[in-house]
Amino acid sequence: MVELLCTLATVVVLLVLGFSVGSWTEAHHFHSIALRHQRLQHMLVSDLPNFPYAVPSSMPPQMLVGEVVVASDYFKSFAASLRNLVGGRVQSYERMLERARQEATLRVLEQAHALGYNAVCNLRIESVDVGGNTAPGRMPMASVLAFGTAYVAQLPQSSPAPASAHDAS
Amino acid sequence: MIVVNTEYIPGYRIVELRGLVQGNTVRAKHLGRDIAAGLKNLVGGELRGYTELLTESRREAMQRMIQQAEQLGANAIVNVRFSTSAVTQGAAEMYVYGTAVVVHPEQPPQTAQPVEPETPQA
């Protein structure tokens, strides 16, 4: 009897802990993703294979890779296992995958920005296997690999007129 | 070595094809990372240990691919792709492959401009 109560209490504590900390972490992460996206708004991102608006540059294009593994929390896993009884949409896992994708993409963009590129093309986002975790019954997690080619681009309307053209002697 | 995942490189002309190059690595995770990941799975968040594992194996696979390309005398790899597969429970393969090519710049960049006006000697 006591043992059963102990087990139940542990589960409840883990559920509360998973819900509170997990929700907070997720909200914090989504907030940080929004902020970083805003900072990198000027970058031209596409999954086109043909370098839109590329301009000649001394820096050759370069492939950049970003990866991240995001874990689920106890509450989400529990809710998902309940959902498994009736089927349907598992929103908590949708958000987990969304977080991982956004984070991996941002890591590519941030590297490109740091190296002085302003565009990324042919961006691919893949789910990958880390340490054989796709086997059934393993921990739920989202592992994502994003990669794309960074290059230097210039949009036509924002191209400044050459300074020498305005030479009024 | 220019590495891209596109079929061509703007500003460069592919003059020679040297063939497919590839690199792979099989990595097992260790128990410490598993324990940390198990704890992290209670509260959610990024599994840093697994992210590092992914980064390490990707770097090593790419290094092997680049080495192969160098041996073939190539100076660029185009159309790079990644692929992973679970070998057993606990070990995964990271595989990267692409086409090794020799590229030449289409025009020398504008840096090569020997503008040195002759200064009259007094």
Short mmCIF file of N, CA and C in Angstrom, two decimals, chain A residues 3 11 21 29 43 51 53 78 80 86-87 112 125 128 133 140 155 165:
data_model
loop_
_atom_site.label_atom_id
_atom_site.label_comp_id
_atom_site.label_asym_id
_atom_site.label_seq_id
_atom_site.Cartn_x
_atom_site.Cartn_y
_atom_site.Cartn_z
N GLU A 3 3.97 1.37 -0.69
CA GLU A 3 4.81 1.36 -1.90
C GLU A 3 4.06 1.97 -3.08
N VAL A 11 5.33 9.74 -9.48
CA VAL A 11 4.80 10.05 -10.82
C VAL A 11 4.20 11.45 -10.86
N VAL A 21 8.67 22.94 -15.55
CA VAL A 21 9.98 23.25 -16.12
C VAL A 21 9.95 23.13 -17.65
N HIS A 29 12.58 29.07 -25.05
CA HIS A 29 13.25 28.72 -26.30
C HIS A 29 12.55 29.38 -27.49
N MET A 43 18.71 38.33 -43.89
CA MET A 43 19.34 37.26 -44.67
C MET A 43 18.34 36.64 -45.64
N PHE A 51 21.25 29.67 -56.20
CA PHE A 51 21.86 30.93 -55.75
C PHE A 51 21.10 32.18 -56.21
N TYR A 53 19.97 35.86 -56.65
CA TYR A 53 20.60 37.18 -56.43
C TYR A 53 22.06 37.11 -56.00
N PHE A 78 4.07 11.59 -21.18
CA PHE A 78 2.91 10.99 -20.54
C PHE A 78 1.64 11.32 -21.32
N ALA A 80 1.44 12.14 -24.39
CA ALA A 80 1.49 11.48 -25.69
C ALA A 80 1.09 10.02 -25.58
N VAL A 86 -6.22 6.87 -27.93
CA VAL A 86 -7.34 7.28 -28.78
C VAL A 86 -6.89 7.74 -30.16
N GLY A 87 -5.60 7.96 -30.32
CA GLY A 87 -5.11 8.43 -31.62
C GLY A 87 -5.35 9.91 -31.80
N ALA A 112 26.51 31.55 -40.87
CA ALA A 112 26.67 32.28 -42.13
C ALA A 112 26.86 33.77 -41.85
N ILE A 125 16.60 20.35 -44.42
CA ILE A 125 16.38 20.04 -43.00
C ILE A 125 16.00 18.57 -42.90
N VAL A 128 17.67 13.09 -38.20
CA VAL A 128 18.75 12.12 -38.25
C VAL A 128 18.68 11.19 -37.06
N ASN A 133 18.78 5.82 -31.76
CA ASN A 133 17.64 6.08 -30.91
C ASN A 133 16.30 5.91 -31.58
N PRO A 140 11.73 9.68 -26.33
CA PRO A 140 11.27 10.53 -27.42
C PRO A 140 12.18 11.76 -27.53
N LEU A 155 20.01 42.13 -53.21
CA LEU A 155 18.71 42.30 -53.83
C LEU A 155 18.77 43.47 -54.81
N ALA A 165 29.52 57.65 -59.51
CA ALA A 165 28.60 58.21 -60.49
C ALA A 165 28.12 59.59 -60.07
#
